[in-house]
Short mmCIF file of C-alpha atoms in Angstrom, two decimals:
data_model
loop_
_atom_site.label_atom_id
_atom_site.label_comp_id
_atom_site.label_asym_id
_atom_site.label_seq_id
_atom_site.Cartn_x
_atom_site.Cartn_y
_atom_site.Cartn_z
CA UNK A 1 -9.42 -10.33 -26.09
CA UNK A 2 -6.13 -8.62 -25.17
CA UNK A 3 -4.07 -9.85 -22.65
CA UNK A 4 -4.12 -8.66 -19.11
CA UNK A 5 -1.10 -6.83 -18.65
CA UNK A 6 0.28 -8.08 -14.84
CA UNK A 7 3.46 -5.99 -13.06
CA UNK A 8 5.28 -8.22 -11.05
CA UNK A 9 7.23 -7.26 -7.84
CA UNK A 10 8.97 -8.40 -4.64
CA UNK A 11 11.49 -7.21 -1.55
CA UNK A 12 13.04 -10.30 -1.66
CA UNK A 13 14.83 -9.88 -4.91
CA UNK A 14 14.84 -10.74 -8.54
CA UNK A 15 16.68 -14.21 -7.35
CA UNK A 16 14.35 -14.93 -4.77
CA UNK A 17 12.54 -18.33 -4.97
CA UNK A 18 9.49 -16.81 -3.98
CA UNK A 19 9.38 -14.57 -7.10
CA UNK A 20 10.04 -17.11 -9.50
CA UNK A 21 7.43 -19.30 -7.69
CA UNK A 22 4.63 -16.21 -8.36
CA UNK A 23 5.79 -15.95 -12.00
CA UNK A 24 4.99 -19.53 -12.69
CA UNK A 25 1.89 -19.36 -11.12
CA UNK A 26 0.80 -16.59 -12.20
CA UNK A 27 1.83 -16.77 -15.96
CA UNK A 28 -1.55 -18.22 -17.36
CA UNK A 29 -3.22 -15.32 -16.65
CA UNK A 30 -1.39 -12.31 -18.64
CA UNK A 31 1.64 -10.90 -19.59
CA UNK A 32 4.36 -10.59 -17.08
CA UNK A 33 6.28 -7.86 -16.95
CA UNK A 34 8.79 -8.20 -13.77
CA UNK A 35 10.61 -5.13 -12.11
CA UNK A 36 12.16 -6.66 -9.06
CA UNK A 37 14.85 -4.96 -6.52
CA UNK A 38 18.29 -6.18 -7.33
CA UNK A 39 19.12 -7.10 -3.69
CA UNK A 40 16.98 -8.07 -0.94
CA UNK A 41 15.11 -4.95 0.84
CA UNK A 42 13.06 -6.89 3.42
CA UNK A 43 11.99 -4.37 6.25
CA UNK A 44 11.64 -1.69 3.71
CA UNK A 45 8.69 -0.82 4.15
CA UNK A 46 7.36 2.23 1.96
CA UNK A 47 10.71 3.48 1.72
CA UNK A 48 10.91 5.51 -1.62
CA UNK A 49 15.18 6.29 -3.29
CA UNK A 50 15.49 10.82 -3.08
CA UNK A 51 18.43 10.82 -2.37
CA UNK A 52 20.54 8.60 -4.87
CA UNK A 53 19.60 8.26 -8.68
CA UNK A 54 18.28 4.59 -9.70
CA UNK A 55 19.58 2.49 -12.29
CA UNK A 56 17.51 -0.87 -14.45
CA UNK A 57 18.83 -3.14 -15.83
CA UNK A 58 17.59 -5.71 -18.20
CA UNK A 59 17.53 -9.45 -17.65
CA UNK A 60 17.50 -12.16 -20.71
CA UNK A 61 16.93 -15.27 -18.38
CA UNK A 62 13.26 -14.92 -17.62
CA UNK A 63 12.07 -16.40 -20.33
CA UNK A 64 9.11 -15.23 -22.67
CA UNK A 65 9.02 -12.87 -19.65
CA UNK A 66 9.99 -9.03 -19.95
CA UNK A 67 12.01 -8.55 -16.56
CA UNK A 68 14.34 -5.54 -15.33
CA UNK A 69 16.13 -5.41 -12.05
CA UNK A 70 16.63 -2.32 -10.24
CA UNK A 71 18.58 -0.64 -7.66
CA UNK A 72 16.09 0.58 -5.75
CA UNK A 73 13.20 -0.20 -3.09
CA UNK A 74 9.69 -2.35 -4.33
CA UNK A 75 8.22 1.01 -3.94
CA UNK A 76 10.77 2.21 -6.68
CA UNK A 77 10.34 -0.84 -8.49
CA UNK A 78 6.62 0.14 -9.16
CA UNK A 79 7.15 3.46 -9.87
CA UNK A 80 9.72 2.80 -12.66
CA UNK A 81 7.73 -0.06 -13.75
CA UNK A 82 5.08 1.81 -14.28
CA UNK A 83 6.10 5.40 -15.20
CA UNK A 84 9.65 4.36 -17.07
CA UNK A 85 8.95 0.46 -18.40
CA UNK A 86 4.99 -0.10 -19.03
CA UNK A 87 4.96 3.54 -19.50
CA UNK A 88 1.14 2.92 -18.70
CA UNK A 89 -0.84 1.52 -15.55
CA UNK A 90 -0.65 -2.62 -15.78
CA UNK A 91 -4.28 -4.47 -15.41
CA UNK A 92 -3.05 -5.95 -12.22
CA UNK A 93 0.10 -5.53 -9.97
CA UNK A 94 1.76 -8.53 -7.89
CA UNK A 95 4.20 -8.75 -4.99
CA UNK A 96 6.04 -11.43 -3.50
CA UNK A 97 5.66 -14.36 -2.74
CA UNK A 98 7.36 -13.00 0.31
CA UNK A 99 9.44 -15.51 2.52
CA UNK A 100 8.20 -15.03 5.91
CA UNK A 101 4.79 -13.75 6.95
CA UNK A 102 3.13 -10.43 6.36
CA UNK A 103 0.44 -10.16 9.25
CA UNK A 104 -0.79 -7.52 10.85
CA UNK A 105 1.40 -4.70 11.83
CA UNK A 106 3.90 -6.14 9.43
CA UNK A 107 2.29 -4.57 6.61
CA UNK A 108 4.02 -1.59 7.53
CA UNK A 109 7.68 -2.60 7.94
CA UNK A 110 6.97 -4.73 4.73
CA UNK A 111 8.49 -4.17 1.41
CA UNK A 112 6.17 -6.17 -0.46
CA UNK A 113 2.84 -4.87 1.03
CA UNK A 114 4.38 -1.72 0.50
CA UNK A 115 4.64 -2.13 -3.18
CA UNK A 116 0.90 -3.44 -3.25
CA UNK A 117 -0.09 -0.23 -0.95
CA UNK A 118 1.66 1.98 -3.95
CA UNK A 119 0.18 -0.25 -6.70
CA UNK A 120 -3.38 1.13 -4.65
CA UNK A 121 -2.18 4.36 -4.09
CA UNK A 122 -2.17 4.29 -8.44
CA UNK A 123 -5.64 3.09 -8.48
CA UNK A 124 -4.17 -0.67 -9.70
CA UNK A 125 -5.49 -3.77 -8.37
CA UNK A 126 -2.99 -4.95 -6.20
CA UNK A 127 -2.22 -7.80 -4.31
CA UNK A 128 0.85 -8.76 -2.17
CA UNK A 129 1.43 -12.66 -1.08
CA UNK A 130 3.27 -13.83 1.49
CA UNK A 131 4.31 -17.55 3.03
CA UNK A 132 4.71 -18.20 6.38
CA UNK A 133 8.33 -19.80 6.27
CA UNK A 134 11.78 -17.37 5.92
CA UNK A 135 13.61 -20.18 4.52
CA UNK A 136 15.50 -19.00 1.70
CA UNK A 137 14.11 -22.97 0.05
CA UNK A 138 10.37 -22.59 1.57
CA UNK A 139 8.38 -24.99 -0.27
CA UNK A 140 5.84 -22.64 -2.35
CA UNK A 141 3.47 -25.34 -3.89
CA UNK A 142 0.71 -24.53 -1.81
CA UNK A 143 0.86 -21.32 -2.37
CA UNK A 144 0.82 -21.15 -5.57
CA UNK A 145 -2.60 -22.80 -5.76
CA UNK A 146 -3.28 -19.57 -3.66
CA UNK A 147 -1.95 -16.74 -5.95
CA UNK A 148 -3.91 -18.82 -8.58
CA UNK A 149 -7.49 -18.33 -6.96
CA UNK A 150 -6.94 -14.92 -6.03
CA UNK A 151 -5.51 -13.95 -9.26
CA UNK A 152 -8.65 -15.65 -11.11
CA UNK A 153 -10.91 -13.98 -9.04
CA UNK A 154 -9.52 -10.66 -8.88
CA UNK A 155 -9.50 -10.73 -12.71
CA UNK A 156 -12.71 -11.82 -13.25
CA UNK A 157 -14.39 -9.63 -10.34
CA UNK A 158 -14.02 -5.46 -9.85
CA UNK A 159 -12.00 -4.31 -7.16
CA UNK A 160 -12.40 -1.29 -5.45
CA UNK A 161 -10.42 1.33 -5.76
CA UNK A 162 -7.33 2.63 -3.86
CA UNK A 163 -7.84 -0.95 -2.18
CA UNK A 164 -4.95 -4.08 -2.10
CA UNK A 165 -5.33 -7.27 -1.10
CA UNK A 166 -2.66 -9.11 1.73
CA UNK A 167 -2.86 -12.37 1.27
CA UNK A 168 -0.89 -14.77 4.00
CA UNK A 169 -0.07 -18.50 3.22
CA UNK A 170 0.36 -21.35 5.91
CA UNK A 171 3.40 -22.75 6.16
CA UNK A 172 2.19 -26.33 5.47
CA UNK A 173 1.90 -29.11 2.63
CA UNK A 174 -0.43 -27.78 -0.48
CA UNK A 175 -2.53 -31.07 0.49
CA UNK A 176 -3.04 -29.47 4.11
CA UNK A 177 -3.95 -26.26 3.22
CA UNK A 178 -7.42 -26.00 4.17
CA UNK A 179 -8.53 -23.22 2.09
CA UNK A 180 -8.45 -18.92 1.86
CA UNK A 181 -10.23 -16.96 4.63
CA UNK A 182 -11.71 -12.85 4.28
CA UNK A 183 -10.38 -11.58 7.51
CA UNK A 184 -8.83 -8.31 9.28
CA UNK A 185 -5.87 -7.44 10.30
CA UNK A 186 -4.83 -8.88 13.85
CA UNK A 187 -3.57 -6.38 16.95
CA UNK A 188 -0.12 -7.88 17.56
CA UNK A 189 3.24 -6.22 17.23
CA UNK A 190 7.38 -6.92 17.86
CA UNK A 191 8.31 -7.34 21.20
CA UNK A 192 11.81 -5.73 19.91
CA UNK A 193 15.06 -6.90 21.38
CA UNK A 194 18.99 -6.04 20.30
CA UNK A 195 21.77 -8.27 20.06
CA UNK A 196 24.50 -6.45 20.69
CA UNK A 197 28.40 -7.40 20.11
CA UNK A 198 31.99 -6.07 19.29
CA UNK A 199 33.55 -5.56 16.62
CA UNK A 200 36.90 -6.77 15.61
CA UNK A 201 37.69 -2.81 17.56
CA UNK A 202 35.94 -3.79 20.75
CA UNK A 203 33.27 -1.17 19.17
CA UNK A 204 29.65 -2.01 20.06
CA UNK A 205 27.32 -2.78 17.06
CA UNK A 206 23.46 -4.08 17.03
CA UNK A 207 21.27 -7.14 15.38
CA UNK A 208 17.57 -5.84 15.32
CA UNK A 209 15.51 -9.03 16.66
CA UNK A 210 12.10 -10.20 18.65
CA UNK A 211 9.10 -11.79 18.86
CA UNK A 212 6.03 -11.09 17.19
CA UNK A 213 3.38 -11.51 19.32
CA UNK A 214 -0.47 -11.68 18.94
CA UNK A 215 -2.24 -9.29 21.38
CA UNK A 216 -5.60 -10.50 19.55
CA UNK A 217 -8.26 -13.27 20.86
CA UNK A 218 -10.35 -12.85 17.76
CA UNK A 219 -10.76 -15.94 15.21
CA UNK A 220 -11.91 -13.45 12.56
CA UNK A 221 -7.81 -12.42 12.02
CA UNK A 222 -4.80 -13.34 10.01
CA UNK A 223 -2.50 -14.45 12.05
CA UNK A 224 -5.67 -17.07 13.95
CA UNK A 225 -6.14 -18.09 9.88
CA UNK A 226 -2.18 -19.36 9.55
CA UNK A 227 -2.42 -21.05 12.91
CA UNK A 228 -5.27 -23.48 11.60
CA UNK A 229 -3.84 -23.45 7.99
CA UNK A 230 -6.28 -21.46 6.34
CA UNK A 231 -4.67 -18.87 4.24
CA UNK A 232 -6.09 -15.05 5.03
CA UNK A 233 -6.64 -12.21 2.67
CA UNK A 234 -7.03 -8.67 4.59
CA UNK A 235 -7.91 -5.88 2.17
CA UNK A 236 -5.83 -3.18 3.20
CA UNK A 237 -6.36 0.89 2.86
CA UNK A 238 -4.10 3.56 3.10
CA UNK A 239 -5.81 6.05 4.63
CA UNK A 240 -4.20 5.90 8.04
CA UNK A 241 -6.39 8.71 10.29
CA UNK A 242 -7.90 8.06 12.69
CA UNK A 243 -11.54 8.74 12.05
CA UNK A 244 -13.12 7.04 15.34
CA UNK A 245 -11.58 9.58 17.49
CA UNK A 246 -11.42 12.38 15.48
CA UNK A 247 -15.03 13.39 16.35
CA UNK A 248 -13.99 14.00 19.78
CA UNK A 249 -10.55 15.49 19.44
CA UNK A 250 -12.09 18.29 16.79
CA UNK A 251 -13.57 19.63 20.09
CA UNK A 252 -10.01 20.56 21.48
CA UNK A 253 -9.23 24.02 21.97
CA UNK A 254 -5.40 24.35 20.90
CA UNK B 1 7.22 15.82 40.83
CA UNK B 2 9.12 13.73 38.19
CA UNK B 3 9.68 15.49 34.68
CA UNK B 4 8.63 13.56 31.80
CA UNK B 5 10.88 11.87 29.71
CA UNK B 6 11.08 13.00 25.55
CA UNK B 7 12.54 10.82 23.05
CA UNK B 8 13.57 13.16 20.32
CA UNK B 9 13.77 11.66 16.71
CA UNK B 10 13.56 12.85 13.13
CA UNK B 11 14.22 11.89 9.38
CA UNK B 12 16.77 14.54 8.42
CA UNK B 13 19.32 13.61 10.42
CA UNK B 14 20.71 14.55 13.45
CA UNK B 15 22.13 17.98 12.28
CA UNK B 16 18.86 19.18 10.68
CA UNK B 17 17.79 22.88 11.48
CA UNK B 18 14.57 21.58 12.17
CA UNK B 19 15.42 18.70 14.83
CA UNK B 20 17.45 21.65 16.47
CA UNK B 21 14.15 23.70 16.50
CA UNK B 22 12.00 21.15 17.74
CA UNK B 23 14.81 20.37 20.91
CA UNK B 24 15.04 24.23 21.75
CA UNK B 25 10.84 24.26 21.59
CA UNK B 26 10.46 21.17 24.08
CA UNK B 27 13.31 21.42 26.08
CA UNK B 28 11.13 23.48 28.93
CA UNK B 29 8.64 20.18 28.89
CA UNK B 30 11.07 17.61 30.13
CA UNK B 31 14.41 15.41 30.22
CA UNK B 32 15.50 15.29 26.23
CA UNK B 33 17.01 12.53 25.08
CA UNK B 34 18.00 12.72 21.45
CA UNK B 35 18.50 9.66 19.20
CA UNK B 36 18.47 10.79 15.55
CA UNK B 37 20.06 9.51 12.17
CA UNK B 38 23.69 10.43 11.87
CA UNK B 39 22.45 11.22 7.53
CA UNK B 40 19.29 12.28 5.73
CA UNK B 41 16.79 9.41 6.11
CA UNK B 42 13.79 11.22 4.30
CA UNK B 43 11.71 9.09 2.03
CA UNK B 44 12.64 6.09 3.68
CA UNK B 45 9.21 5.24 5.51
CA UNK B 46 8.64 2.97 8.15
CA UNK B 47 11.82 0.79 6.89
CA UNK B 48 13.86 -0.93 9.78
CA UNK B 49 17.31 -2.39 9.39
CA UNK B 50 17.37 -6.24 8.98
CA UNK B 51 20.73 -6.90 7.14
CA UNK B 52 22.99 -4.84 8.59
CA UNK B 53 24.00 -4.22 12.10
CA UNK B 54 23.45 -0.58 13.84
CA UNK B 55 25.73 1.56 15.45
CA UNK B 56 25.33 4.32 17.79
CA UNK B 57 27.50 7.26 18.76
CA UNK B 58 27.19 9.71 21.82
CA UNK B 59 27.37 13.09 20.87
CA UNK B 60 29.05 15.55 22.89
CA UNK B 61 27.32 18.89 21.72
CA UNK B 62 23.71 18.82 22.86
CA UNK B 63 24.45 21.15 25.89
CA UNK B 64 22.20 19.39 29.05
CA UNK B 65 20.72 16.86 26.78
CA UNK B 66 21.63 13.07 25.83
CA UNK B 67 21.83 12.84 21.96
CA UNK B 68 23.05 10.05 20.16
CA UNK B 69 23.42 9.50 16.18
CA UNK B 70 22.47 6.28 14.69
CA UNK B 71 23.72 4.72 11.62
CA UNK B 72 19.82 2.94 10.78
CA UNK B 73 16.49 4.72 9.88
CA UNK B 74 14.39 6.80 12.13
CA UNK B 75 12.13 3.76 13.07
CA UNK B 76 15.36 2.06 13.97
CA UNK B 77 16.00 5.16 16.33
CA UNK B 78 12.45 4.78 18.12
CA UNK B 79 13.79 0.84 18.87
CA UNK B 80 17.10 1.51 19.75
CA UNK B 81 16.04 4.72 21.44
CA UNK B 82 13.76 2.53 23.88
CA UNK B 83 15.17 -1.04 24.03
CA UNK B 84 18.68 0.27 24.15
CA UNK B 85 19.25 3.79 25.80
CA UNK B 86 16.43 4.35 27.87
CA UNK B 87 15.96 0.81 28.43
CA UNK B 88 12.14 1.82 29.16
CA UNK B 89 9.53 4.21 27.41
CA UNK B 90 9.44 7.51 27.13
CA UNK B 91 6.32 9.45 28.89
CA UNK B 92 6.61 11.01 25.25
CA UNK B 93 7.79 10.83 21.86
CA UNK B 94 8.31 13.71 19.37
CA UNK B 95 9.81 13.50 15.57
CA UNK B 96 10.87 16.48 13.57
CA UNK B 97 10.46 19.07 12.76
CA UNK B 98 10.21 17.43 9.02
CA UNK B 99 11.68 19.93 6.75
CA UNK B 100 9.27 19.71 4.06
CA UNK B 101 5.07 18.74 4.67
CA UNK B 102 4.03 15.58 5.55
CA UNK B 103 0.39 15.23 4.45
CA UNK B 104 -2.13 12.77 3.21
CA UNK B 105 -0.53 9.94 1.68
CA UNK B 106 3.10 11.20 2.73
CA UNK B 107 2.52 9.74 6.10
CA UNK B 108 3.53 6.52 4.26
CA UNK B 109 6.91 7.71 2.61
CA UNK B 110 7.97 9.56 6.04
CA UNK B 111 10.45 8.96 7.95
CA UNK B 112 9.18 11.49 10.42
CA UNK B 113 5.87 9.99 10.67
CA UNK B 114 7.05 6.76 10.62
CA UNK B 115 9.01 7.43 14.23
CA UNK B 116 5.98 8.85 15.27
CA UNK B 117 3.89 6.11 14.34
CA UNK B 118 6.41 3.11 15.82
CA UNK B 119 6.16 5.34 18.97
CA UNK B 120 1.93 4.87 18.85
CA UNK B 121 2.66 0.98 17.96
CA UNK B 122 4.79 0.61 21.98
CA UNK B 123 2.15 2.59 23.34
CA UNK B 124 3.83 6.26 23.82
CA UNK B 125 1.90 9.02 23.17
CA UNK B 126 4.08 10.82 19.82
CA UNK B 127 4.06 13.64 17.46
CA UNK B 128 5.13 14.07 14.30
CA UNK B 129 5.89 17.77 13.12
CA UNK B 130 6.46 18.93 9.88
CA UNK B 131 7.26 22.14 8.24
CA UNK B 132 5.74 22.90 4.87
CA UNK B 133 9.04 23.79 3.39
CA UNK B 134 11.90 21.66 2.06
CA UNK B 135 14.52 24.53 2.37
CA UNK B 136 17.84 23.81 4.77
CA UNK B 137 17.78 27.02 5.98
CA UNK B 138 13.56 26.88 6.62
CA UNK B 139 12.68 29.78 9.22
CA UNK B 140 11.02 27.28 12.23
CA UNK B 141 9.60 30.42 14.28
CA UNK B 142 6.04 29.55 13.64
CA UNK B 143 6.61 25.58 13.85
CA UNK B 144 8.62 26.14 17.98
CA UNK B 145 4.89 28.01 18.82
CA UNK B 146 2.92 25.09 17.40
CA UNK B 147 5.30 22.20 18.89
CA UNK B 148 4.98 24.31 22.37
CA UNK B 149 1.23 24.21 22.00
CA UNK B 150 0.43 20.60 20.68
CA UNK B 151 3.51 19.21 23.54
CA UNK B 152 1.58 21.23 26.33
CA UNK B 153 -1.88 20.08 25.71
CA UNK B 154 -0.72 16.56 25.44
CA UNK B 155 1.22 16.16 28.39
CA UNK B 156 -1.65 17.95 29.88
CA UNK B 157 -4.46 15.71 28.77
CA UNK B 158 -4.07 11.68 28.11
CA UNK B 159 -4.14 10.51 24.27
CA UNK B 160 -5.84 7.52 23.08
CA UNK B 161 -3.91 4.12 23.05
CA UNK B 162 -1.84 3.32 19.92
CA UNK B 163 -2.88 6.61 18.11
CA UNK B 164 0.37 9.94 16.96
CA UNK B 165 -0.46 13.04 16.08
CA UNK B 166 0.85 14.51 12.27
CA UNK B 167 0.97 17.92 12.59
CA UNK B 168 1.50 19.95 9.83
CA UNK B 169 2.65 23.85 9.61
CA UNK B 170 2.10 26.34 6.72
CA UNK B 171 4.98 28.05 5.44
CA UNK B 172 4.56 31.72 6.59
CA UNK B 173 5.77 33.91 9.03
CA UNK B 174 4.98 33.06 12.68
CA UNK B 175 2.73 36.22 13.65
CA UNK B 176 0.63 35.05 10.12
CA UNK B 177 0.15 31.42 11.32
CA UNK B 178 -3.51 31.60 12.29
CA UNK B 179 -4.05 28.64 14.70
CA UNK B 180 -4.09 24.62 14.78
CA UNK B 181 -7.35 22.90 13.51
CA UNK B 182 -8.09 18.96 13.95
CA UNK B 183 -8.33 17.35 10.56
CA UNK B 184 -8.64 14.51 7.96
CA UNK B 185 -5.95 13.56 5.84
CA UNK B 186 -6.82 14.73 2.13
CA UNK B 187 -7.30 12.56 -0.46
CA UNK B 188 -3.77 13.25 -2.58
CA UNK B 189 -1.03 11.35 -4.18
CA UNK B 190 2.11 12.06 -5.89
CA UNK B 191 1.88 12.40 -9.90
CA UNK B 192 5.50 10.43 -10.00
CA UNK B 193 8.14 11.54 -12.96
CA UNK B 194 11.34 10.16 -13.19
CA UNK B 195 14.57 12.72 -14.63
CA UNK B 196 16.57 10.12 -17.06
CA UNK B 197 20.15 10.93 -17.31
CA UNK B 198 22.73 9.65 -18.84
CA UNK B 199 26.21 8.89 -17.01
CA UNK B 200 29.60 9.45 -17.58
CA UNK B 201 29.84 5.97 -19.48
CA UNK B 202 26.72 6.88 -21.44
CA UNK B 203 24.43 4.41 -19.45
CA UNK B 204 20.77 5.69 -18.27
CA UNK B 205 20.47 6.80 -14.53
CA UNK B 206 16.48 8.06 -12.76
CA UNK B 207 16.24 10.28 -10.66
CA UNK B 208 12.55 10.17 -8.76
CA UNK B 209 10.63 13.65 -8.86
CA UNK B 210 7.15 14.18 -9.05
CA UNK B 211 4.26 16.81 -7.99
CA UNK B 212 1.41 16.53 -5.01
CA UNK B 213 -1.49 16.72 -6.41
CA UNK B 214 -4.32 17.15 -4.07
CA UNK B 215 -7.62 15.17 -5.31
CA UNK B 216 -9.90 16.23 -2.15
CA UNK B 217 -12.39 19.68 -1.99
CA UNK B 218 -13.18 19.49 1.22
CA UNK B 219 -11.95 22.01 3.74
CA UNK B 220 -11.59 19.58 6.81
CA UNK B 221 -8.34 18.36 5.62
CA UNK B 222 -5.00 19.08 6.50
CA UNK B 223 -3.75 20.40 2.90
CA UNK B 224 -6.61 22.96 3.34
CA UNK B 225 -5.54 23.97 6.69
CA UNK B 226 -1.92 24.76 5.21
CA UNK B 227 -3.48 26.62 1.87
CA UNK B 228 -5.05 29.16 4.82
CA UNK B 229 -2.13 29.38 7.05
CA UNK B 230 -3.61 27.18 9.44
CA UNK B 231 -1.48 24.36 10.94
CA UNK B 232 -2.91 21.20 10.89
CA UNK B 233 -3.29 17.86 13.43
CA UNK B 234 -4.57 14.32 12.07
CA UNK B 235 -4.65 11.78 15.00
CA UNK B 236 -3.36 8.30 12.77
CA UNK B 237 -3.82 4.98 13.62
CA UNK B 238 -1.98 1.91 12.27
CA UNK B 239 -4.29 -0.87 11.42
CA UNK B 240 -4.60 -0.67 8.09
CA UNK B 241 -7.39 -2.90 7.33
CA UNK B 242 -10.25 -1.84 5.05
CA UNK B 243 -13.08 -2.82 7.75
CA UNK B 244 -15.69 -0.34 5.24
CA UNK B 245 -15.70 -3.39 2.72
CA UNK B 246 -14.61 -6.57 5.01
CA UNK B 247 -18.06 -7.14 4.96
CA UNK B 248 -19.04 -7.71 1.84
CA UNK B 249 -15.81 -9.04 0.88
CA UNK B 250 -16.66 -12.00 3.48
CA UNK B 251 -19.36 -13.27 0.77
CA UNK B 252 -16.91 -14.08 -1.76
CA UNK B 253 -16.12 -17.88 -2.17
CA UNK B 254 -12.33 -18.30 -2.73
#
């Protein structure tokens, strides 16, 4: 039996721990073929390069491993992996493991859950991962016992289409993770702040910062999962109306 | 009694025809307050800045209104707009107008919906308008009588919690524009291509380009609405869980 064929992304970049620590787990399963941005482009979201031209480039240190950097976004980085490198749609697309959580409304300001949301967009089964801890060293054993269950089962099971997976990971000892919970989305959201300075000019410039905060009382969400170190997996759509109001609105007169 | 307050964003920067359309439509609705990218920001979704600081700069040439360019993306003008300037939220928020459309699955790459959409995560009632054609020098005549309409009725009447309007407008002349109708997003994606080039020093370049393909027959959507001169509203929400399979999903043993 041939292969699977498994596209391998991040916003953390090619260098990123977290990347190499989802290309060892994930290895067993397929061939990799990596397409990673060539700097870090957290808070990317589903930011997509018009305006400049993109350049790949084509790393020897990866390994049995085809890998390319590029100069563009995650959402690039899929693209070109699969339009310009695969030239065909891989069996399975992978992003992260991103260092520092992807709950809730983060899924939008997230690179990497951006570049699973385009891998759905395609019609590939995608799944993004994600580790509670921004430490540039985060301690990814535990999580890759994760992105080695979900990858089994997502290759051994259908999943729907134009559907990803976000999968969130604890940020605690593999031997305290407790296990991987089906959940939604929690209602939370940045309570945005600025630090501003001066520059060397006495010119004012800004440091985006904040709190995320959890608005949600449910136990049935991802951020209650990391807080009891279960990990979470929300399947995630793209299709953002509104349909539960839309009933009512198409009665406007405008 | 007090006039409402209007933060004013887009994605094509701050000297766009169509921001300048969309201030001279809703200046008669309230105080302005402009806080726009100081460069073209399209494609560049709901991306925030994280490692780089933001600047701002008053601008002198808005006549009666406060307008301020901003070195970050448009989401990064919502923050800044309300954590910074106002230093409270706006009664409303309006983006645009987008010049090109910004349907279906394009809410994700926008820039201009993305404002809109970090405007519905704080809890202020915004709009995103776009025009259905990319040209600099698009005529907006038709787009000022839809922004008039869709500003009045919602200042008018409350809008749900945590929800933006995308409204789209056909490409025709403003006395063919046949009304607004409340829609779906259709079911379309991009069929990506990338333009390989080769540089002065011989080495391959990629430029992204593509075509919008829409994959949807019915006639409740908002591509449909354009294709009959129709301008179209989708109320959007942001949680983008996929609560139609949670359920089942929540049988699988992980």
């Amino acid at each position: 039996m041939k292969k699977p064929v498994i596209l391998v992304t991040n916003d953390d970049g090619i260098t990123a721990k977290g990347i190499l620590a989802l290309i060892e787990a994930a290895s067993e399963f397929g061939t990799l073929v990596i397409v990673a941005p060539d700097k870090p482009q957290s808070g990317m979201g589903h930011a997509i390069t018009v305006n400049h031209p993109l350049r790949i480039e084509k790393l020897e240190n990866f390994g049995k491993h085809k890998a390319y950097s590029c100069t563009g976004t995650p959402v690039d980085c899929v693209k070109l992996g699969i339009y310009e490198i695969l030239k065909a749609k891989p069996d399975l697309l992978i992003s992260g493991i991103n260092h520092g959580n992807n709950t809730s409304t983060n899924v939008l300001y997230s690179g990497t859950m951006s570049a699973a949301v385009e891998g759905a967009i395609e019609g590939i089964p995608s799944i993004g991962f994600s580790l509670d801890d921004h430490d540039f060293d985060a301690d990814f054993e535990g999580s890759k016992l994760v992105v080695k269950k979900v990858i089994d089962y997502v290759l051994k099971n259908s999943m729907e289409i134009n559907i990803c997976y976000n999968v969130n990971i604890p940020n605690c000892k593999a031997k305290e993770l407790k296990g991987i919970k089906i959940v939604r989305a929690a209602k939370a959201a940045w309570q945005d702040r600025f630090d501003k300075r001066k520059d060397q000019f006495g010119r004012d410039y800004y440091w985006l910062t904040g709190k995320f905060e959890n608005l949600d009382d449910g136990t049935d969400t991802d951020l209650h999962c990391l807080s009891k170190k279960y990990a979470s997996l929300v399947p995630i759509q793209f299709d953002m109306t509104a349909y539960h109001i839309l009933k009512e609105l198409k009665n406007i007169k405008l």
